[in-house]
CSV table of C-alpha atoms in Angstrom, one decimal:
chain,number,residue,atom,x,y,z
A,1,MET,CA,-10.6,1.6,-28.2
A,2,SER,CA,-12.5,-0.4,-25.5
A,3,ALA,CA,-10.0,-1.7,-22.8
A,4,GLY,CA,-9.3,-5.6,-23.4
A,5,PRO,CA,-9.1,-8.1,-20.9
A,6,ALA,CA,-6.0,-7.4,-19.2
A,7,ASP,CA,-6.6,-3.8,-18.6
A,8,ALA,CA,-10.1,-4.3,-16.6
A,9,ALA,CA,-7.9,-7.0,-14.7
A,10,GLY,CA,-5.5,-4.4,-13.9
A,11,ALA,CA,-8.3,-1.5,-13.1
A,12,ALA,CA,-9.9,-3.8,-11.1
A,13,SER,CA,-7.2,-5.0,-9.1
A,14,SER,CA,-6.0,-0.9,-8.8
A,15,GLY,CA,-9.7,0.1,-7.7
A,16,VAL,CA,-10.3,2.0,-10.4
A,17,PRO,CA,-12.6,1.2,-13.5
A,18,PRO,CA,-11.6,1.1,-17.2
A,19,GLY,CA,-11.7,4.9,-18.3
A,20,LYS,CA,-12.8,6.1,-22.0
A,21,GLY,CA,-11.6,8.8,-23.7
A,22,GLY,CA,-7.7,8.9,-22.4
A,23,THR,CA,-9.0,10.0,-19.4
A,24,GLY,CA,-9.0,6.2,-17.0
A,25,PRO,CA,-5.7,4.0,-16.3
A,26,GLY,CA,-3.4,4.3,-18.7
A,27,GLY,CA,-5.0,7.2,-20.9
A,28,ARG,CA,-3.2,10.9,-21.5
A,29,ARG,CA,-5.0,12.6,-18.8
A,30,ALA,CA,-3.0,9.7,-16.5
A,31,VAL,CA,0.2,10.5,-17.6
A,32,ALA,CA,-0.5,14.4,-17.1
A,33,VAL,CA,-1.7,13.8,-13.7
A,34,TRP,CA,0.8,11.1,-12.8
A,35,SER,CA,3.5,13.6,-14.3
A,36,ILE,CA,2.6,16.1,-11.2
A,37,GLY,CA,3.3,13.8,-9.2
A,38,VAL,CA,6.5,12.4,-10.2
A,39,SER,CA,7.8,16.8,-10.8
A,40,VAL,CA,7.4,16.5,-6.6
A,41,TYR,CA,9.2,12.9,-6.3
A,42,PHE,CA,12.1,14.7,-8.7
A,43,VAL,CA,12.5,18.0,-6.8
A,44,ALA,CA,12.6,16.2,-3.3
A,45,VAL,CA,15.7,13.5,-4.6
A,46,ILE,CA,17.3,16.9,-6.0
A,47,PHE,CA,16.8,18.4,-2.6
A,48,ARG,CA,18.0,15.0,-0.7
A,49,THR,CA,21.1,14.1,-2.6
A,50,SER,CA,22.4,17.8,-2.9
A,51,LEU,CA,24.6,17.3,0.0
A,52,GLY,CA,26.2,14.5,-1.4
A,53,VAL,CA,28.4,17.1,-3.9
A,54,ALA,CA,28.8,19.6,-1.1
A,55,GLY,CA,29.8,17.2,1.9
A,56,LEU,CA,33.3,18.6,1.7
A,57,ASP,CA,31.8,21.8,1.6
A,58,ALA,CA,29.9,21.6,4.7
A,59,GLY,CA,32.2,19.9,6.9
A,60,GLU,CA,34.0,23.3,5.9
A,61,ARG,CA,31.6,25.2,6.2
A,62,PHE,CA,30.6,23.7,9.6
A,63,ALA,CA,33.3,23.1,10.9
A,64,ILE,CA,32.7,19.1,11.7
A,65,GLY,CA,34.1,15.9,11.2
A,66,ALA,CA,33.8,12.7,9.4
A,67,SER,CA,30.7,11.4,12.1
A,68,ALA,CA,29.1,15.1,12.4
A,69,LEU,CA,28.9,15.7,8.9
A,70,SER,CA,27.7,11.3,8.5
A,71,ALA,CA,25.0,12.9,11.0
A,72,PHE,CA,23.4,15.0,8.6
A,73,SER,CA,22.5,12.7,6.1
A,74,ILE,CA,21.9,10.0,9.0
A,75,VAL,CA,19.0,12.5,10.5
A,76,GLN,CA,17.4,13.3,7.3
A,77,LEU,CA,16.9,9.4,6.9
A,78,LEU,CA,16.4,8.5,10.6
A,79,VAL,CA,13.2,11.0,10.2
A,80,TYR,CA,12.5,9.7,6.4
A,81,ALA,CA,12.2,6.2,7.6
A,82,GLY,CA,10.3,7.1,11.0
A,83,MET,CA,7.7,8.4,8.6
A,84,GLN,CA,7.2,6.0,6.3
A,85,ILE,CA,4.3,4.1,8.2
A,86,PRO,CA,2.5,6.7,9.4
A,87,VAL,CA,2.9,8.4,5.7
A,88,GLY,CA,1.5,5.7,4.0
A,89,LEU,CA,-1.8,5.7,6.4
A,90,LEU,CA,-2.1,9.3,5.6
A,91,VAL,CA,-1.9,8.6,1.7
A,92,ASP,CA,-4.6,5.4,2.1
A,93,ARG,CA,-6.8,7.9,4.4
A,94,PHE,CA,-6.7,11.2,3.2
A,95,GLY,CA,-5.3,10.8,-0.6
A,96,THR,CA,-2.0,11.9,-2.4
A,97,LYS,CA,-3.0,15.0,-2.8
A,98,ARG,CA,-2.8,16.5,-0.1
A,99,VAL,CA,0.3,14.5,1.4
A,100,LEU,CA,2.4,16.1,-1.3
A,101,ILE,CA,1.2,19.3,-1.0
A,102,LEU,CA,2.5,19.0,2.8
A,103,GLY,CA,5.5,17.3,1.5
A,104,ALA,CA,6.5,19.9,-1.2
A,105,VAL,CA,5.8,22.6,2.2
A,106,LEU,CA,8.1,20.8,4.4
A,107,PHE,CA,11.0,20.0,1.6
A,108,THR,CA,11.2,23.2,0.5
A,109,THR,CA,11.4,25.4,4.0
A,110,GLY,CA,14.0,22.3,4.9
A,111,GLN,CA,16.4,23.2,1.8
A,112,LEU,CA,15.6,27.2,1.9
A,113,GLY,CA,16.5,26.5,6.0
A,114,PHE,CA,19.7,25.0,5.1
A,115,ALA,CA,21.0,27.3,2.7
A,116,LEU,CA,21.0,29.9,5.7
A,117,ALA,CA,22.1,27.9,8.6
A,118,PRO,CA,24.3,30.1,10.3
A,119,SER,CA,25.6,26.9,12.7
A,120,TYR,CA,25.5,23.3,12.9
A,121,GLY,CA,22.3,22.5,14.5
A,122,THR,CA,20.2,24.9,12.7
A,123,ALA,CA,21.4,23.0,9.3
A,124,LEU,CA,20.6,20.1,11.1
A,125,ALA,CA,17.1,21.1,11.9
A,126,ALA,CA,17.2,22.1,8.3
A,127,ARG,CA,17.2,18.5,7.5
A,128,VAL,CA,14.8,17.1,9.3
A,129,LEU,CA,12.2,19.4,8.1
A,130,LEU,CA,13.8,18.3,4.5
A,131,GLY,CA,13.6,14.7,5.2
A,132,CYS,CA,10.0,15.0,6.6
A,133,GLY,CA,8.9,16.0,3.1
A,134,ASP,CA,11.0,13.7,1.3
A,135,ALA,CA,9.0,11.2,3.1
A,136,MET,CA,6.1,11.9,1.9
A,137,THR,CA,6.2,11.6,-1.8
A,138,PHE,CA,7.4,8.4,-3.3
A,139,ILE,CA,4.6,7.1,-1.6
A,140,SER,CA,2.4,9.2,-2.8
A,141,VAL,CA,3.0,8.6,-6.4
A,142,LEU,CA,3.6,4.9,-6.0
A,143,ARG,CA,-0.3,5.1,-4.8
A,144,LEU,CA,-0.7,7.7,-8.0
A,145,GLY,CA,0.3,5.1,-10.1
A,146,SER,CA,-1.9,2.5,-9.0
A,147,ARG,CA,-4.7,4.8,-9.1
A,148,TRP,CA,-4.0,5.8,-12.6
A,149,PHE,CA,-2.8,2.9,-14.2
A,150,PRO,CA,-3.7,0.1,-15.2
A,151,ALA,CA,-2.2,-3.1,-12.6
A,152,ARG,CA,0.0,-4.8,-14.8
A,153,ARG,CA,2.1,-1.6,-15.5
A,154,ALA,CA,2.8,-1.2,-11.7
A,155,PRO,CA,6.2,-2.8,-12.1
A,156,LEU,CA,6.7,-0.2,-14.8
A,157,MET,CA,5.3,2.3,-13.4
A,158,ALA,CA,7.6,1.9,-10.1
A,159,GLN,CA,10.6,1.8,-12.4
A,160,LEU,CA,10.0,5.3,-13.7
A,161,ALA,CA,9.3,6.9,-11.1
A,162,GLY,CA,13.0,5.5,-9.9
A,163,PHE,CA,14.1,6.8,-13.6
A,164,ALA,CA,12.8,10.4,-11.8
A,165,GLY,CA,14.2,10.4,-8.9
A,166,MET,CA,17.8,9.1,-10.5
A,167,ALA,CA,16.9,12.3,-12.7
A,168,GLY,CA,16.9,14.4,-9.8
A,169,ASN,CA,19.9,12.9,-8.9
A,170,LEU,CA,21.8,13.9,-11.8
A,171,VAL,CA,20.6,17.4,-11.6
A,172,SER,CA,21.9,17.5,-8.5
A,173,THR,CA,25.3,15.8,-9.6
A,174,LEU,CA,25.9,18.2,-12.0
A,175,LEU,CA,24.1,21.6,-11.2
A,176,ILE,CA,24.1,21.8,-7.5
A,177,ALA,CA,27.8,21.5,-7.8
A,178,ARG,CA,28.4,24.0,-10.3
A,179,LEU,CA,26.5,26.1,-8.6
A,180,LEU,CA,28.5,25.4,-5.2
A,181,ASP,CA,31.5,26.6,-7.0
A,182,GLY,CA,30.5,29.2,-9.0
A,183,PHE,CA,28.2,31.3,-6.7
A,184,GLY,CA,28.8,29.8,-2.7
A,185,TRP,CA,26.7,27.9,-0.3
A,186,ALA,CA,23.8,30.2,0.2
A,187,ALA,CA,22.6,30.7,-3.8
A,188,ALA,CA,23.5,26.9,-4.4
A,189,PHE,CA,20.9,25.7,-2.0
A,190,GLY,CA,18.6,29.2,-1.6
A,191,GLY,CA,18.4,29.0,-5.6
A,192,SER,CA,17.7,25.2,-6.0
A,193,SER,CA,14.5,26.0,-3.4
A,194,LEU,CA,12.9,28.0,-5.9
A,195,ALA,CA,12.1,24.2,-7.9
A,196,GLY,CA,10.1,23.3,-5.0
A,197,VAL,CA,7.9,26.6,-5.2
A,198,VAL,CA,7.0,25.8,-8.4
A,199,VAL,CA,5.5,21.8,-7.8
A,200,LEU,CA,3.5,23.4,-5.1
A,201,VAL,CA,1.8,25.1,-8.1
A,202,LEU,CA,1.4,22.1,-10.2
A,203,LEU,CA,-0.2,20.6,-7.6
A,204,LEU,CA,-2.9,22.8,-7.7
A,205,PHE,CA,-3.8,20.8,-10.7
A,206,LEU,CA,-3.3,17.0,-9.2
A,207,ARG,CA,-6.2,14.6,-9.2
A,208,ASP,CA,-6.0,11.9,-6.6
A,209,GLN,CA,-7.7,9.6,-8.9
A,210,PRO,CA,-9.9,9.1,-12.1
A,211,PRO,CA,-13.8,10.2,-11.9
A,212,ARG,CA,-15.8,7.4,-11.8
A,213,PRO,CA,-18.9,6.4,-13.8
A,214,SER,CA,-22.2,6.5,-11.6
A,215,ALA,CA,-22.7,2.9,-12.6
A,216,PRO,CA,-20.9,0.1,-13.4
A,217,ASP,CA,-21.0,-0.8,-17.2
A,218,ARG,CA,-18.7,-2.9,-18.1
A,219,GLY,CA,-19.1,-6.2,-16.1
A,220,GLU,CA,-16.9,-5.3,-13.3
A,221,VAL,CA,-17.6,-5.0,-9.2
A,222,PRO,CA,-17.6,-1.4,-8.4
A,223,ALA,CA,-14.9,0.1,-6.0
A,224,PRO,CA,-15.8,0.2,-1.9
A,225,SER,CA,-17.5,3.4,-1.0
A,226,ALA,CA,-15.4,6.2,0.1
A,227,THR,CA,-17.5,6.4,3.2
A,228,ALA,CA,-17.8,3.0,3.9
A,229,PRO,CA,-15.9,1.3,7.5
A,230,GLN,CA,-12.2,1.2,7.4
A,231,PRO,CA,-9.9,-0.1,9.6
A,232,GLY,CA,-8.4,1.5,12.7
A,233,VAL,CA,-4.4,2.3,12.1
A,234,ARG,CA,-3.1,-1.2,14.4
A,235,GLY,CA,-5.8,-3.2,12.2
A,236,GLN,CA,-4.1,-1.9,8.6
A,237,LEU,CA,-1.0,-2.2,10.0
A,238,ALA,CA,-1.1,-5.4,11.0
A,239,ALA,CA,-3.3,-6.7,8.4
A,240,ALA,CA,-0.5,-5.4,5.9
A,241,TRP,CA,2.2,-7.0,8.0
A,242,ARG,CA,1.2,-10.7,7.9
A,243,GLU,CA,1.3,-10.9,4.1
A,244,PRO,CA,4.7,-12.4,3.5
A,245,GLY,CA,4.9,-10.7,0.6
A,246,THR,CA,4.8,-7.1,2.5
A,247,ARG,CA,8.1,-8.5,4.6
A,248,LEU,CA,9.7,-9.7,1.8
A,249,GLY,CA,9.4,-6.6,-0.1
A,250,LEU,CA,11.0,-4.8,2.9
A,251,TRP,CA,13.9,-6.8,2.6
A,252,ALA,CA,14.6,-6.7,-0.2
A,253,HIS,CA,14.6,-2.9,-0.6
A,254,PHE,CA,16.4,-3.3,2.8
A,255,THR,CA,18.8,-5.4,1.0
A,256,GLY,CA,18.9,-3.9,-2.6
A,257,GLN,CA,18.8,0.3,-1.9
A,258,PHE,CA,21.8,1.1,0.9
A,259,PRO,CA,24.9,0.6,-1.4
A,260,ALA,CA,24.3,3.0,-3.9
A,261,MET,CA,22.9,5.7,-1.8
A,262,VAL,CA,25.2,5.5,0.9
A,263,PHE,CA,28.0,6.1,-2.0
A,264,LEU,CA,25.9,9.4,-3.7
A,265,LEU,CA,24.5,10.4,-0.4
A,266,LEU,CA,27.7,11.2,1.4
A,267,TRP,CA,31.0,9.1,1.6
A,268,GLY,CA,31.2,8.1,-2.6
A,269,LEU,CA,32.8,11.7,-3.4
A,270,PRO,CA,35.3,11.6,-0.5
A,271,PHE,CA,36.1,8.4,-1.1
A,272,LEU,CA,36.8,8.3,-4.6
A,273,VAL,CA,39.1,11.3,-3.8
A,274,ARG,CA,40.8,11.1,-0.8
A,275,ALA,CA,41.0,7.1,-1.0
A,276,GLN,CA,41.2,6.8,-4.7
A,277,GLY,CA,42.9,10.0,-5.6
A,278,LEU,CA,41.2,11.3,-8.8
A,279,THR,CA,40.3,14.8,-9.1
A,280,PRO,CA,37.0,16.2,-7.8
A,281,ALA,CA,35.7,16.5,-11.5
A,282,THR,CA,36.6,12.8,-12.2
A,283,ALA,CA,34.8,11.7,-8.5
A,284,GLY,CA,31.7,13.7,-10.1
A,285,ASN,CA,31.6,12.3,-13.6
A,286,LEU,CA,31.2,8.7,-11.5
A,287,LEU,CA,28.7,9.5,-9.7
A,288,THR,CA,27.0,10.7,-12.7
A,289,LEU,CA,27.9,6.9,-14.0
A,290,ILE,CA,25.6,5.9,-10.8
A,291,VAL,CA,22.7,8.0,-11.8
A,292,VAL,CA,22.8,7.4,-15.7
A,293,SER,CA,23.6,3.7,-15.0
A,294,ASN,CA,20.0,3.4,-12.7
A,295,MET,CA,18.1,5.1,-15.1
A,296,ALA,CA,19.2,3.0,-17.7
A,297,ILE,CA,19.1,-0.2,-15.9
A,298,GLY,CA,15.1,0.7,-14.5
A,299,LEU,CA,14.3,1.0,-17.4
A,300,VAL,CA,15.5,-2.4,-18.3
A,301,TYR,CA,14.1,-4.4,-14.8
A,302,GLY,CA,10.3,-2.3,-15.1
A,303,GLN,CA,10.1,-4.3,-18.8
A,304,VAL,CA,11.0,-7.3,-17.6
A,305,ILE,CA,9.2,-7.8,-14.4
A,306,ALA,CA,6.1,-6.6,-16.4
A,307,ARG,CA,6.7,-10.0,-18.5
A,308,CYS,CA,7.5,-11.8,-16.3
A,309,HIS,CA,7.2,-12.0,-12.5
A,310,ALA,CA,9.4,-15.1,-11.5
A,311,ALA,CA,12.4,-12.6,-12.5
A,312,ARG,CA,12.4,-10.5,-9.2
A,313,LEU,CA,14.3,-12.6,-7.0
A,314,PRO,CA,17.0,-13.8,-9.9
A,315,LEU,CA,16.9,-10.0,-10.5
A,316,VAL,CA,17.9,-8.7,-6.1
A,317,LEU,CA,19.8,-11.6,-5.6
A,318,GLY,CA,21.8,-11.3,-9.1
A,319,THR,CA,22.2,-7.6,-8.4
A,320,VAL,CA,23.1,-8.0,-4.3
A,321,ALA,CA,26.3,-11.0,-5.8
A,322,ALA,CA,27.5,-7.9,-8.5
A,323,THR,CA,27.7,-5.0,-6.1
A,324,ALA,CA,28.8,-7.6,-3.1
A,325,THR,CA,31.4,-8.4,-5.8
A,326,LEU,CA,33.1,-5.5,-7.7
A,327,TRP,CA,33.2,-3.8,-4.0
A,328,ALA,CA,35.2,-7.0,-2.4
A,329,LEU,CA,37.8,-6.0,-5.6
A,330,THR,CA,37.5,-2.7,-5.1
A,331,LEU,CA,38.3,-2.9,-1.3
A,332,ALA,CA,41.1,-5.8,-1.7
A,333,TRP,CA,42.9,-4.4,-4.4
A,334,PRO,CA,46.9,-4.7,-4.1
A,335,GLY,CA,47.8,-0.8,-2.8
A,336,GLU,CA,46.3,2.3,-2.0
A,337,ARG,CA,44.5,3.0,-4.9
A,338,ALA,CA,41.9,0.5,-7.2
A,339,PRO,CA,42.9,1.3,-11.1
A,340,LEU,CA,40.2,3.4,-12.9
A,341,ALA,CA,38.3,0.9,-14.7
A,342,LEU,CA,37.8,-1.3,-11.8
A,343,LEU,CA,36.1,1.9,-10.2
A,344,VAL,CA,33.9,2.4,-13.2
A,345,ALA,CA,32.1,-0.9,-13.3
A,346,LEU,CA,31.9,-0.6,-9.3
A,347,CYS,CA,29.8,2.9,-10.7
A,348,ALA,CA,28.3,1.0,-13.1
A,349,VAL,CA,26.8,-1.7,-11.1
A,350,LEU,CA,26.2,0.3,-7.9
A,351,GLY,CA,23.8,1.6,-10.5
A,352,ALA,CA,21.6,-1.0,-10.4
A,353,CYS,CA,20.7,-1.1,-6.4
A,354,GLY,CA,18.0,1.3,-7.3
A,355,PRO,CA,15.9,-0.7,-9.6
A,356,ALA,CA,16.4,-3.9,-7.6
A,357,SER,CA,15.4,-2.2,-4.2
A,358,LEU,CA,12.5,-0.9,-6.2
A,359,ILE,CA,11.5,-4.7,-6.7
A,360,GLY,CA,9.9,-4.6,-3.1
A,361,PHE,CA,7.1,-2.8,-4.0
A,362,ASP,CA,6.5,-5.4,-6.4
A,363,PHE,CA,6.1,-8.5,-3.9
A,364,ALA,CA,4.1,-6.1,-1.5
A,365,ARG,CA,1.9,-5.2,-4.0
A,366,PRO,CA,0.1,-8.0,-5.2
A,367,ALA,CA,-0.4,-8.9,-1.4
A,368,ASN,CA,-2.2,-5.9,-0.2
A,369,PRO,CA,-6.0,-4.7,-1.8
A,370,PRO,CA,-5.8,-1.5,-3.1
A,371,GLU,CA,-6.8,0.3,0.3
A,372,ARG,CA,-3.8,-0.8,2.1
A,373,GLN,CA,-1.0,-0.3,-0.9
A,374,GLY,CA,-0.2,2.9,0.7
A,375,THR,CA,0.4,1.4,4.3
A,376,ALA,CA,2.8,-1.8,2.8
A,377,SER,CA,4.6,0.5,0.3
A,378,GLY,CA,5.6,2.6,3.7
A,379,ILE,CA,6.5,-0.5,4.8
A,380,VAL,CA,8.3,-1.3,2.3
A,381,ASN,CA,10.3,1.7,2.0
A,382,MET,CA,11.4,2.0,5.2
A,383,GLY,CA,13.5,-1.2,4.9
A,384,GLY,CA,16.2,0.5,2.6
A,385,PHE,CA,16.6,4.1,4.2
A,386,VAL,CA,16.7,1.9,7.6
A,387,SER,CA,20.1,-0.2,5.9
A,388,SER,CA,21.4,3.1,4.1
A,389,MET,CA,20.6,5.0,7.8
A,390,ALA,CA,22.6,2.3,9.4
A,391,THR,CA,25.8,2.3,6.8
A,392,LEU,CA,26.4,6.0,6.8
A,393,LEU,CA,26.8,5.3,10.5
A,394,ALA,CA,28.9,2.6,10.7
A,395,VAL,CA,30.8,3.7,7.3
A,396,GLY,CA,31.5,7.0,9.6
A,397,LEU,CA,32.3,5.8,12.8
A,398,LEU,CA,34.3,3.6,11.1
A,399,LEU,CA,36.4,6.2,9.6
A,400,ASP,CA,36.6,8.5,12.5
A,401,LEU,CA,38.4,5.0,14.5
A,402,THR,CA,40.4,4.3,11.5
A,403,ASP,CA,42.1,7.2,11.4
A,404,GLY,CA,40.6,7.3,7.8
A,405,SER,CA,41.1,3.9,6.4
A,406,PHE,CA,37.4,3.7,4.0
A,407,ARG,CA,38.5,0.1,3.2
A,408,VAL,CA,37.7,-0.8,6.7
A,409,ALA,CA,34.3,1.6,6.8
A,410,PHE,CA,33.2,0.5,3.5
A,411,SER,CA,33.9,-3.4,4.4
A,412,ALA,CA,30.0,-2.5,6.8
A,413,VAL,CA,28.7,-2.9,3.2
A,414,PHE,CA,28.6,-6.9,3.3
A,415,VAL,CA,27.4,-7.3,7.3
A,416,PHE,CA,24.4,-5.8,6.0
A,417,GLN,CA,24.1,-7.4,2.6
A,418,ALA,CA,24.5,-10.7,4.2
A,419,LEU,CA,21.7,-9.8,6.7
A,420,GLY,CA,18.9,-8.6,3.7
A,421,VAL,CA,20.2,-11.8,1.8
A,422,VAL,CA,19.3,-14.0,4.6
A,423,GLN,CA,15.9,-12.3,5.4
A,424,VAL,CA,15.0,-12.8,1.6
A,425,LEU,CA,16.0,-16.3,1.2
A,426,ARG,CA,13.8,-16.6,4.6
A,427,LEU,CA,10.6,-15.6,3.5
A,428,HIS,CA,10.4,-15.8,-0.5
A,429,ARG,CA,9.1,-19.4,-0.1
A,430,ARG,CA,6.2,-18.2,2.0
A,431,ALA,CA,5.4,-15.0,0.1
A,432,ALA,CA,5.4,-17.3,-3.3
A,433,HIS,CA,2.8,-20.1,-2.0
A,434,ARG,CA,0.4,-16.7,-0.3
A,435,GLU,CA,0.7,-14.8,-3.6
A,436,ARG,CA,-0.6,-18.1,-5.5
A,437,GLU,CA,-3.3,-19.0,-3.0
A,438,SER,CA,-4.5,-15.0,-3.3
A,439,HIS,CA,-4.4,-15.3,-7.3
A,440,ALA,CA,-6.2,-18.4,-7.5
A,441,ALA,CA,-9.3,-17.2,-4.9
A,442,SER,CA,-9.5,-13.8,-6.4
A,443,ARG,CA,-10.1,-16.2,-9.9
A,444,VAL,CA,-12.7,-18.1,-8.1
A,445,THR,CA,-14.5,-15.6,-6.2
A,446,THR,CA,-14.5,-12.4,-9.2
A,447,VAL,CA,-18.0,-11.5,-10.1
A,448,HIS,CA,-19.1,-11.3,-13.4
A,449,VAL,CA,-21.9,-8.2,-14.0
A,450,PRO,CA,-24.1,-9.6,-16.8
A,451,ALA,CA,-24.2,-7.2,-19.2
A,452,ALA,CA,-27.6,-5.4,-20.3
């Protein structure tokens, strides 16, 4: 079946000509190649979130307090956030396959090192390695999706990638916790590192993009040559940052992601067990609920945005408002403990945070050309991890200062949400205006090659 106008437009905007026989954008081969990239991200998320179910064990193993325990996640996120722009540049310059291979080597080494670490300092260094490798995965998967699928499917592909990441979180929540209980620290973390070896083998079969035809035969303008002059690092960054859509994407990611990430990465289990008096099994079930909710809501958000781009801002702001409301009710509930029904509602709403943060990439994507997608995605992806890192640190410090008052410590969530909402509202009008201008200009300047 020949590609329709929407497919052709999507392929042109992604820099890849439409394919035939299932090998081009959206075909069977695209699904197979994209699945390899997603499997790497899936494993990276398992490793990233494995500490979330091992926070209490880590505190006992290394004899550390709340601030030192939060340093594991903070350092990992600091490295992750700091690597986003360099990784985006690397992906744009060297392609997806090379960056994913390097990332898989680093996060596998980090997970194995964490399993065998004899001291707190060594374990911290292992989390740094893990953060470096993890940082190279998601942007690479986004670029892979833009190369192998039509642009109109980009919002759904991003949400599906997030779905795979949350599946990794689910595996971490269910499997790592049971391995810790049944076999101990070294076996749980060391055994899980074998998954990194598996994806390294799979990466041998990855291709950065579909093969290009020798000549354009469907009326599209050929993509720029790979040997064409490219802007320097500073020019690439400046061009991406000048786009209001890139900055709006960063702040949408900043505002949406951190409440759930902070809860899942480190502080959720201690909050539910110590402050709310739940058993570890019940607390684990609530963490699982966040992951399941994330996966379900991500599929809905992806479909909605693919059909109606105007829904992007309402979905982001609506998710933030719902999250803030449930957190306020939980923290302000009279007495020491909130009812279980409220905690269930909180965790279900926290599941929407990840899908809402991914909308940030849908603000940045149409604002940047294909050759700048990695850089722009790196800028956006930095936002949520900066806010997560800052909130992890704030919660840890406030817990130490208040002798373990989660009610005070988790109030830091509202501060960062307010900052993010202000920036999103400030930038949205400019980004929307610029997006309309770019769309109108592309319709005017599109070159059609007459058929022979």
